[in-house]
Amino acid sequence: MIKLLFFLLICSSLLLPQEIIKTGLLMGRVVDAENKQPLPGVNIYISDLNIGTSTDIDGKYSIKELLVGSHSVKYSFIGYESFTAVDVIIRSDRITYQDAELFSTSIGLDSVIVTDGYFSNLDNKPVSTIEYSAEEIRRAPGSAGDISRILFGLPSIAKTNDGKNSLIVRGGSPVENSFYVDNIEINNINHFATQGSSDGLFGILNIDFVKNVVFNAGGFSSIYGDRLSSVMEITLREGNRNEYDAQANLNFGGISGQYEGPINGNKGSFMISANKSFLDLLMNTFAKGYPAPEYVDVHTKVVYDLSDKHKLSFIDIYANDIYNVSYDKAFENEFNRFGSTKYLTNTAGLNWLFLWDHSGYSNTSVSSTIKKQEVYLNQTKSSDRFLSNNTTENLISLRNINYFKLNENHKFDFGLEVKADINNFNYTFFQYRDEYGNIQSSSTTTGKLNTIRGSGFATYHLSPIYNFTISLGGRIEYFDYTDKVLFSPRNSITYKIDPLTSISASAGIYYQNLPALILAQSNEFKKLSTPKAFHYVLSLNRMITEETRLTLEVYFKEYSDLPVDPSQPKDFLFDQVVTTGMFTGHSNLIDNGKALSKGVEIILQKKLAKDYYGMISASYSLAKYKDLNGVWRNRIYDSRFNFNIEGGYKPDNEWEFSLRFIYAAGAPYTPFDEMLSKQFNKGIIDLSRINNSRLPDYHSLNLRVDRRFYFNTTNLVVFLSIWNVYNRDNVSAYVWNEVKNEIEREIGWNTIPVFGVEYEF
């Protein structure tokens, strides 16, 4: 199968007609990164074509009849740091939009060492931050268009399971992550999302709509709250304001189509896409009888300029997921549970960008996210009912962020958030035997949990001298359900040792309310303390060459006030969502749980200045928790050592070859007590060896080859990606097969060919 697909990829380059000269159009807008005002007179230069231009009074520019292919575009302006956008793809008879934001500099002209600014945007971000461009997202090997999986090569992410896209960030569980799309918070961006968590099976977002992704693994600023570990900012591009474009895709995720174009001349634009999975068809062809998930998603973005200072943008992200497993199929395939699962999620939001003048701007959004779940599960061995869940959760949010620049030495971020949670819970965990061997009585949670949350935040950025910056910030949060007011100070400093080297440090307190799914289980839970984490990060950045950057970071996270179930005194509740795939019922919780994680990370990253790009990263870390007996134990993400290498080679404008290799030391797990497990026909853990054993080391190699075709008026991308090239049996867990009443290994993905086609017309 793999050989056949590769043969088709090679032959396609010979069979499809190619013209000698193809050209496209590059357009964009350059603004001040701090106040969003247009910058006239910015120099734009494409070195490999020796072509340039400059921006007009509105900060706009265009370059016609550019040769198709991949180019680097440099933006430079007196008084601002230069920036180079790499891998800007020019396509036949099509407009490529490339905007840029430039940061001002207070360094004297005689002190400036001119560089091409491949990382200048990151230099102005908080610690523990990395950014991915649209093309870096699209071509990432082993991701299949899933934004979460794109991050798997980072040293801050622990590798746990091929089947889920869980982001385990610096020892924190997936419960502790948050996502923002165009200033609108979405707690989960995945199909088949885990309730109360941030992970799932596949990503929802259409990566062709994504402009860039900024991921912060810790020490993030006060403008983000209610999360203990990480924040991902996703910015969607705008649709074409000058012409109508369409695209059809066929890949691992399914078949999709998208359409975009202008509104009212070029005062606005729209984009819409729809995607339908065909995993069910593949399973019927290659694995007949094996149940497969089905899903549909639809994305919309509309942008309209009310004036040169006021812009409105609207997004809607819809997903519908279905997974049904009959008793016969569950028994045949040795699944421990069977039943039906239906998920429906929709986020709709409106964002208003208001440019004040040259002193600042504000972003204000209102949004609504609705999540509906209908889950009915039975235990295969006994056919006893296990879970009935018919729940609706609705989050309505108002979010306002403002930026004010008094002068080069005094800058401010401030704003507020108001959230209304409207939840209707109706779920039952029927009687079952837990992993301790105890019988858990049936528990039912019904009724509404409606709450209001409010917060205010501000950060003062002070630059007393040109190479030294201090950020003093804080966040105040109020949660009416628990009637608690919380204050989170967050501070950082950055010192630029020389034009190529800087050192940064940050410290802060982070709070996160318990998931509503847990709070709804008992009125007593509102008395629990709010989980808290201290973040301490020290970062060193050094430019090795103009396009190569070395980053070394040391971090320490200290958790407190975490929930613990006294009936399971050796377990860690926030990890339960990974080990069981859900939060189960709890009749009693206390709030004296403690945990810590610490580590050192190193990243060497090279941007695509010419021919090749890549990133090598490694980390050594420790993640532990303290059980109710006062014993410090390994958390299930404590892999200790990770090593990743990824990169690519572009010999010309038509071919690209890329790879990703990931290695992670074995994660902790608790062995079964085989005698008790066989007796009860249920996986009963050995309480004397909690997380004392380790899984085999994880490692996997993913390869990808892309071929671009530029026709007179259309464009085609064909790619073949091979996951787990050498067919490594990576053990993600040891599970108890209740059908056979024995231990078995849960193996990750074997060698999988992923073939895709993207056709623009």
Tab-separated table of C-alpha atoms in Angstrom, residues 344-731:
chain	number	residue	atom	x	y	z
A	344	LEU	CA	-22.257	18.426	19.627
A	345	THR	CA	-20.245	21.603	20.136
A	346	ASN	CA	-20.633	25.085	18.715
A	347	THR	CA	-18.761	28.299	19.426
A	348	ALA	CA	-19.994	31.583	17.980
A	349	GLY	CA	-18.264	34.848	18.747
A	350	LEU	CA	-18.003	38.468	17.647
A	351	ASN	CA	-14.795	40.489	18.132
A	352	TRP	CA	-14.481	44.265	17.846
A	353	LEU	CA	-11.036	45.764	17.216
A	354	PHE	CA	-10.909	49.489	18.023
A	355	LEU	CA	-7.768	51.467	17.168
A	356	TRP	CA	-7.676	54.494	19.456
A	357	ASP	CA	-4.856	56.468	17.886
A	358	HIS	CA	-1.102	56.033	18.048
A	359	SER	CA	-1.323	55.304	21.782
A	360	GLY	CA	-3.146	51.977	21.735
A	361	TYR	CA	-6.089	49.777	20.857
A	362	SER	CA	-8.704	47.491	22.381
A	363	ASN	CA	-10.063	44.047	21.508
A	364	THR	CA	-13.540	43.211	22.806
A	365	SER	CA	-15.323	39.931	22.176
A	366	VAL	CA	-18.639	38.344	23.101
A	367	SER	CA	-19.101	34.634	22.555
A	368	SER	CA	-21.192	31.598	23.359
A	369	THR	CA	-19.996	27.995	23.491
A	370	ILE	CA	-22.526	25.169	23.720
A	371	LYS	CA	-21.531	21.570	24.427
A	372	LYS	CA	-24.048	18.731	24.411
A	373	GLN	CA	-23.201	15.142	25.302
A	374	GLU	CA	-25.286	11.996	25.063
A	375	VAL	CA	-23.244	9.043	26.293
A	376	TYR	CA	-24.644	5.635	27.219
A	377	LEU	CA	-22.123	2.935	28.092
A	378	ASN	CA	-22.416	-0.653	29.304
A	379	GLN	CA	-19.813	-3.106	30.557
A	380	THR	CA	-19.214	-5.765	27.921
A	381	LYS	CA	-18.523	-8.734	30.194
A	382	SER	CA	-21.662	-8.371	32.297
A	383	SER	CA	-23.781	-6.099	30.078
A	384	ASP	CA	-24.390	-4.024	33.227
A	385	ARG	CA	-24.949	-0.328	32.712
A	386	PHE	CA	-21.892	1.817	33.423
A	387	LEU	CA	-22.648	5.441	32.456
A	388	SER	CA	-25.599	7.524	31.359
A	389	ASN	CA	-24.754	11.133	30.523
A	390	ASN	CA	-27.133	13.644	28.959
A	391	THR	CA	-25.541	17.003	29.707
A	392	THR	CA	-25.630	20.489	28.220
A	393	GLU	CA	-22.994	23.089	29.090
A	394	ASN	CA	-23.130	26.689	27.873
A	395	LEU	CA	-20.453	29.333	28.425
A	396	ILE	CA	-21.262	32.957	27.573
A	397	SER	CA	-18.244	35.282	27.713
A	398	LEU	CA	-17.382	38.956	27.461
A	399	ARG	CA	-13.652	39.644	27.108
A	400	ASN	CA	-11.938	43.007	26.789
A	401	ILE	CA	-8.177	43.566	26.362
A	402	ASN	CA	-6.590	47.001	26.011
A	403	TYR	CA	-3.074	48.104	25.167
A	404	PHE	CA	-1.824	51.577	25.993
A	405	LYS	CA	1.601	52.958	25.122
A	406	LEU	CA	2.520	56.090	27.033
A	407	ASN	CA	5.979	56.132	25.465
A	408	GLU	CA	8.792	53.705	24.651
A	409	ASN	CA	9.527	53.160	28.334
A	410	HIS	CA	6.001	52.850	29.758
A	411	LYS	CA	3.384	50.467	28.342
A	412	PHE	CA	0.250	48.875	29.796
A	413	ASP	CA	-2.025	45.870	29.189
A	414	PHE	CA	-5.342	45.845	31.031
A	415	GLY	CA	-8.850	44.525	30.713
A	416	LEU	CA	-11.657	42.439	32.139
A	417	GLU	CA	-13.625	39.246	31.614
A	418	VAL	CA	-17.155	38.237	32.576
A	419	LYS	CA	-18.330	34.653	32.112
A	420	ALA	CA	-21.738	33.084	32.668
A	421	ASP	CA	-21.874	29.291	33.008
A	422	ILE	CA	-25.298	27.788	32.297
A	423	ASN	CA	-25.039	24.038	32.873
A	424	ASN	CA	-27.694	21.345	32.986
A	425	PHE	CA	-26.255	18.071	34.284
A	426	ASN	CA	-27.969	14.717	34.102
A	427	TYR	CA	-25.542	11.857	34.451
A	428	THR	CA	-25.317	8.618	36.398
A	429	PHE	CA	-22.392	6.358	37.188
A	430	PHE	CA	-23.973	3.001	37.894
A	431	GLN	CA	-22.565	0.604	40.467
A	432	TYR	CA	-19.158	-0.693	39.472
A	433	ARG	CA	-15.982	-2.084	40.970
A	434	ASP	CA	-13.147	0.452	40.954
A	435	GLU	CA	-9.436	-0.180	40.464
A	436	TYR	CA	-8.988	-0.553	44.233
A	437	GLY	CA	-11.393	-3.511	44.195
A	438	ASN	CA	-14.084	-1.544	46.035
A	439	ILE	CA	-17.724	-1.466	44.979
A	440	GLN	CA	-18.708	2.095	44.114
A	441	SER	CA	-22.401	2.686	44.637
A	442	SER	CA	-24.509	4.185	41.894
A	443	SER	CA	-24.336	8.009	41.912
A	444	THR	CA	-26.535	10.450	40.030
A	445	THR	CA	-25.991	14.141	39.397
A	446	THR	CA	-28.940	16.129	38.092
A	447	GLY	CA	-29.948	19.754	37.973
A	448	LYS	CA	-28.525	23.091	36.972
A	449	LEU	CA	-25.253	24.719	37.918
A	450	ASN	CA	-25.430	28.358	36.852
A	451	THR	CA	-22.622	30.691	37.854
A	452	ILE	CA	-21.006	34.030	37.115
A	453	ARG	CA	-17.256	34.576	36.994
A	454	GLY	CA	-15.565	37.934	36.758
A	455	SER	CA	-11.946	39.050	36.518
A	456	GLY	CA	-9.838	42.131	35.998
A	457	PHE	CA	-6.169	42.219	34.995
A	458	ALA	CA	-3.361	44.654	34.284
A	459	THR	CA	0.348	44.604	33.468
A	460	TYR	CA	2.785	47.514	33.522
A	461	HIS	CA	5.815	47.188	31.222
A	462	LEU	CA	8.683	49.395	32.315
A	463	SER	CA	11.937	49.884	30.380
A	464	PRO	CA	14.222	52.072	32.496
A	465	ILE	CA	17.100	51.462	30.069
A	466	TYR	CA	16.995	50.183	26.501
A	467	ASN	CA	18.216	46.656	27.293
A	468	PHE	CA	16.164	46.030	30.430
A	469	THR	CA	12.397	45.446	30.742
A	470	ILE	CA	10.291	44.812	33.844
A	471	SER	CA	6.670	43.606	33.655
A	472	LEU	CA	4.592	43.950	36.818
A	473	GLY	CA	1.138	42.438	36.587
A	474	GLY	CA	-1.724	40.911	38.449
A	475	ARG	CA	-5.150	39.397	38.078
A	476	ILE	CA	-8.195	39.505	40.372
A	477	GLU	CA	-10.845	36.814	39.913
A	478	TYR	CA	-14.246	36.239	41.499
A	479	PHE	CA	-16.332	33.056	41.275
A	480	ASP	CA	-19.833	33.500	42.677
A	481	TYR	CA	-20.514	29.758	43.087
A	482	THR	CA	-17.696	29.384	45.608
A	483	ASP	CA	-17.854	33.050	46.703
A	484	LYS	CA	-14.071	33.370	46.469
A	485	VAL	CA	-11.940	36.352	45.457
A	486	LEU	CA	-8.449	35.418	44.236
A	487	PHE	CA	-5.412	37.560	43.428
A	488	SER	CA	-2.653	36.343	41.094
A	489	PRO	CA	0.518	38.463	40.907
A	490	ARG	CA	2.638	37.783	37.814
A	491	ASN	CA	5.957	39.478	37.186
A	492	SER	CA	8.838	39.110	34.760
A	493	ILE	CA	12.124	40.742	33.823
A	494	THR	CA	14.189	40.620	30.645
A	495	TYR	CA	17.779	41.741	30.244
A	496	LYS	CA	19.389	41.961	26.826
A	497	ILE	CA	23.040	41.147	27.411
A	498	ASP	CA	23.949	42.055	23.840
A	499	PRO	CA	22.050	42.271	20.523
A	500	LEU	CA	22.214	38.474	20.192
A	501	THR	CA	21.690	37.301	23.767
A	502	SER	CA	18.968	37.851	26.347
A	503	ILE	CA	17.998	36.392	29.681
A	504	SER	CA	14.486	36.409	31.171
A	505	ALA	CA	12.859	35.340	34.414
A	506	SER	CA	9.227	35.163	35.468
A	507	ALA	CA	7.272	34.235	38.584
A	508	GLY	CA	3.551	34.112	39.178
A	509	ILE	CA	0.544	32.527	40.832
A	510	TYR	CA	-2.105	30.731	38.771
A	511	TYR	CA	-5.553	29.545	39.860
A	512	GLN	CA	-8.039	27.231	38.169
A	513	ASN	CA	-11.598	26.519	39.254
A	514	LEU	CA	-12.620	22.881	39.470
A	515	PRO	CA	-14.471	21.618	36.390
A	516	ALA	CA	-18.223	22.147	36.685
A	517	LEU	CA	-18.617	18.407	36.097
A	518	ILE	CA	-16.983	17.822	39.509
A	519	LEU	CA	-18.520	20.778	41.354
A	520	ALA	CA	-22.016	19.637	40.395
A	521	GLN	CA	-21.591	16.306	42.190
A	522	SER	CA	-22.043	17.782	45.687
A	523	ASN	CA	-22.973	21.124	47.237
A	524	GLU	CA	-20.141	20.538	49.695
A	525	PHE	CA	-17.594	20.834	46.901
A	526	LYS	CA	-18.149	24.598	46.667
A	527	LYS	CA	-16.302	24.848	49.993
A	528	LEU	CA	-13.139	23.356	48.480
A	529	SER	CA	-10.149	25.644	47.941
A	530	THR	CA	-9.353	26.652	44.367
A	531	PRO	CA	-6.373	24.700	42.944
A	532	LYS	CA	-3.264	26.877	42.739
A	533	ALA	CA	0.144	26.703	41.074
A	534	PHE	CA	3.315	28.782	41.405
A	535	HIS	CA	5.318	29.168	38.170
A	536	TYR	CA	9.016	30.041	38.171
A	537	VAL	CA	10.838	30.201	34.814
A	538	LEU	CA	14.383	31.216	33.884
A	539	SER	CA	15.153	31.533	30.170
A	540	LEU	CA	18.291	32.173	28.103
A	541	ASN	CA	18.063	33.001	24.385
A	542	ARG	CA	20.998	33.236	22.002
A	543	MET	CA	21.030	33.883	18.253
A	544	ILE	CA	23.542	31.460	16.723
A	545	THR	CA	23.028	32.771	13.191
A	546	GLU	CA	20.465	35.113	11.679
A	547	GLU	CA	18.023	32.233	11.227
A	548	THR	CA	19.085	29.930	14.099
A	549	ARG	CA	18.151	30.423	17.728
A	550	LEU	CA	19.119	28.552	20.894
A	551	THR	CA	16.779	28.599	23.903
A	552	LEU	CA	17.542	27.144	27.326
A	553	GLU	CA	14.862	27.191	30.039
A	554	VAL	CA	14.638	25.996	33.620
A	555	TYR	CA	11.220	25.844	35.290
A	556	PHE	CA	9.627	24.915	38.605
A	557	LYS	CA	5.882	24.467	39.249
A	558	GLU	CA	4.459	23.943	42.712
A	559	TYR	CA	0.807	22.890	43.058
A	560	SER	CA	-1.411	23.125	46.142
A	561	ASP	CA	-5.095	22.907	47.168
A	562	LEU	CA	-5.779	20.135	44.661
A	563	PRO	CA	-8.826	17.856	45.143
A	564	VAL	CA	-8.295	14.346	46.526
A	565	ASP	CA	-10.823	11.546	47.097
A	566	PRO	CA	-10.252	9.970	50.560
A	567	SER	CA	-11.652	6.665	49.281
A	568	GLN	CA	-8.758	6.586	46.789
A	569	PRO	CA	-5.986	8.059	48.965
A	570	LYS	CA	-3.126	7.056	46.662
A	571	ASP	CA	-4.633	8.493	43.460
A	572	PHE	CA	-4.297	11.948	41.935
A	573	LEU	CA	-7.686	13.233	40.751
A	574	PHE	CA	-6.499	15.513	37.935
A	575	ASP	CA	-4.676	12.525	36.389
A	576	GLN	CA	-7.830	10.418	36.397
A	577	VAL	CA	-9.022	12.037	33.197
A	578	VAL	CA	-6.060	10.450	31.361
A	579	THR	CA	-6.055	6.992	32.994
A	580	THR	CA	-9.846	6.447	32.705
A	581	GLY	CA	-10.745	8.847	29.868
A	582	MET	CA	-13.279	10.664	32.075
A	583	PHE	CA	-13.973	12.097	35.503
A	584	THR	CA	-15.952	9.545	37.509
A	585	GLY	CA	-18.342	10.230	40.388
A	586	HIS	CA	-17.109	11.304	43.831
A	587	SER	CA	-19.144	11.580	47.023
A	588	ASN	CA	-16.370	13.140	49.090
A	589	LEU	CA	-13.381	15.329	48.233
A	590	ILE	CA	-10.820	17.218	50.280
A	591	ASP	CA	-8.472	19.946	49.077
A	592	ASN	CA	-5.023	19.197	50.490
A	593	GLY	CA	-3.507	17.657	47.343
A	594	LYS	CA	0.016	18.782	46.461
A	595	ALA	CA	2.218	18.271	43.406
A	596	LEU	CA	5.330	19.641	41.789
A	597	SER	CA	7.123	19.534	38.493
A	598	LYS	CA	10.520	20.851	37.514
A	599	GLY	CA	12.855	20.505	34.600
A	600	VAL	CA	15.253	21.912	32.067
A	601	GLU	CA	14.518	22.294	28.341
A	602	ILE	CA	16.682	23.155	25.370
A	603	ILE	CA	15.606	24.060	21.828
A	604	LEU	CA	17.777	24.716	18.778
A	605	GLN	CA	15.553	26.020	15.992
A	606	LYS	CA	16.455	27.008	12.431
A	607	LYS	CA	14.005	28.878	10.218
A	608	LEU	CA	13.762	28.247	6.489
A	609	ALA	CA	16.119	30.938	5.202
A	610	LYS	CA	17.207	28.679	2.365
A	611	ASP	CA	16.783	24.991	1.454
A	612	TYR	CA	16.299	23.471	4.905
A	613	TYR	CA	14.790	24.119	8.335
A	614	GLY	CA	14.579	22.201	11.574
A	615	MET	CA	14.357	21.983	15.330
A	616	ILE	CA	16.209	19.819	17.841
A	617	SER	CA	14.942	19.775	21.413
A	618	ALA	CA	15.475	17.849	24.616
A	619	SER	CA	14.251	18.000	28.194
A	620	TYR	CA	14.853	16.414	31.568
A	621	SER	CA	11.983	16.746	34.022
A	622	LEU	CA	10.438	15.462	37.222
A	623	ALA	CA	6.701	15.364	38.056
A	624	LYS	CA	5.412	14.131	41.419
A	625	TYR	CA	2.394	14.362	43.718
A	626	LYS	CA	1.858	13.826	47.425
A	627	ASP	CA	-0.804	11.284	48.379
A	628	LEU	CA	-2.970	11.388	51.504
A	629	ASN	CA	-0.462	9.216	53.341
A	630	GLY	CA	2.221	11.848	52.828
A	631	VAL	CA	4.135	9.784	50.254
A	632	TRP	CA	5.536	11.548	47.179
A	633	ARG	CA	4.760	9.510	44.049
A	634	ASN	CA	5.511	9.782	40.331
A	635	ARG	CA	2.785	11.373	38.255
A	636	ILE	CA	1.753	9.367	35.228
A	637	TYR	CA	3.427	11.912	32.920
A	638	ASP	CA	6.839	11.651	34.570
A	639	SER	CA	8.769	10.450	31.508
A	640	ARG	CA	11.948	12.164	32.761
A	641	PHE	CA	13.783	12.437	29.419
A	642	ASN	CA	12.494	13.557	26.016
A	643	PHE	CA	14.361	14.092	22.762
A	644	ASN	CA	12.858	15.352	19.516
A	645	ILE	CA	14.179	16.211	16.099
A	646	GLU	CA	12.152	17.529	13.198
A	647	GLY	CA	12.901	19.377	10.015
A	648	GLY	CA	12.700	19.466	6.285
A	649	TYR	CA	14.517	20.012	3.023
A	650	LYS	CA	13.184	21.977	0.025
A	651	PRO	CA	15.448	21.359	-2.979
A	652	ASP	CA	13.206	23.495	-5.197
A	653	ASN	CA	9.766	25.094	-5.317
A	654	GLU	CA	7.999	21.843	-6.121
A	655	TRP	CA	9.328	19.203	-3.704
A	656	GLU	CA	9.636	19.137	0.067
A	657	PHE	CA	10.841	16.324	2.344
A	658	SER	CA	10.336	16.408	6.100
A	659	LEU	CA	10.583	14.198	9.176
A	660	ARG	CA	9.883	14.080	12.891
A	661	PHE	CA	11.532	11.729	15.376
A	662	ILE	CA	10.281	11.603	18.957
A	663	TYR	CA	11.827	9.741	21.862
A	664	ALA	CA	10.458	9.659	25.409
A	665	ALA	CA	11.596	7.569	28.352
A	666	GLY	CA	8.964	5.221	29.738
A	667	ALA	CA	6.124	6.797	31.715
A	668	PRO	CA	5.137	5.489	35.160
A	669	TYR	CA	2.229	3.107	35.638
A	670	THR	CA	0.771	0.926	38.395
A	671	PRO	CA	0.855	-2.849	37.764
A	672	PHE	CA	-2.225	-4.996	38.300
A	673	ASP	CA	-2.675	-7.406	41.159
A	674	GLU	CA	-3.205	-10.356	38.836
A	675	MET	CA	-4.703	-12.637	41.465
A	676	LEU	CA	-7.365	-10.131	42.543
A	677	SER	CA	-7.972	-9.022	38.959
A	678	LYS	CA	-8.679	-12.576	37.835
A	679	GLN	CA	-10.878	-13.115	40.873
A	680	PHE	CA	-13.038	-10.067	40.159
A	681	ASN	CA	-12.683	-10.147	36.350
A	682	LYS	CA	-11.632	-6.501	36.648
A	683	GLY	CA	-8.323	-4.669	36.605
A	684	ILE	CA	-7.374	-4.254	40.273
A	685	ILE	CA	-4.154	-2.322	40.829
A	686	ASP	CA	-1.358	-3.369	43.158
A	687	LEU	CA	-1.617	-0.754	45.907
A	688	SER	CA	1.936	-1.465	47.042
A	689	ARG	CA	3.378	-0.351	43.675
A	690	ILE	CA	1.537	2.873	42.776
A	691	ASN	CA	3.317	4.320	39.703
A	692	ASN	CA	6.479	2.405	40.583
A	693	SER	CA	6.788	0.600	37.244
A	694	ARG	CA	7.536	2.167	33.880
A	695	LEU	CA	6.293	1.546	30.365
A	696	PRO	CA	8.837	0.747	27.629
A	697	ASP	CA	10.454	3.812	26.087
A	698	TYR	CA	8.470	5.527	23.357
A	699	HIS	CA	10.012	6.366	20.007
A	700	SER	CA	8.640	6.895	16.542
A	701	LEU	CA	9.723	8.285	13.162
A	702	ASN	CA	7.313	10.096	10.836
A	703	LEU	CA	8.237	10.991	7.253
A	704	ARG	CA	6.468	13.208	4.775
A	705	VAL	CA	6.944	14.243	1.164
A	706	ASP	CA	5.027	17.101	-0.511
A	707	ARG	CA	4.747	17.813	-4.212
A	708	ARG	CA	3.350	21.120	-5.494
A	709	PHE	CA	1.921	21.621	-8.975
A	710	TYR	CA	1.399	25.120	-10.373
A	711	PHE	CA	-0.995	25.261	-13.319
A	712	ASN	CA	-2.128	28.314	-15.265
A	713	THR	CA	-5.025	29.236	-12.949
A	714	THR	CA	-5.105	26.466	-10.344
A	715	ASN	CA	-2.752	24.839	-7.835
A	716	LEU	CA	-2.391	21.346	-6.437
A	717	VAL	CA	-0.563	19.913	-3.433
A	718	VAL	CA	-0.151	16.156	-3.104
A	719	PHE	CA	1.492	14.707	-0.011
A	720	LEU	CA	2.296	11.336	1.473
A	721	SER	CA	3.084	10.999	5.155
A	722	ILE	CA	4.152	7.731	6.773
A	723	TRP	CA	3.635	7.482	10.515
A	724	ASN	CA	5.753	5.180	12.655
A	725	VAL	CA	7.962	4.233	9.715
A	726	TYR	CA	9.745	1.296	11.378
A	727	ASN	CA	6.503	-0.025	12.951
A	728	ARG	CA	7.516	0.361	16.582
A	729	ASP	CA	5.078	-1.261	19.059
A	730	ASN	CA	4.774	1.648	21.476
A	731	VAL	CA	2.974	0.542	24.622
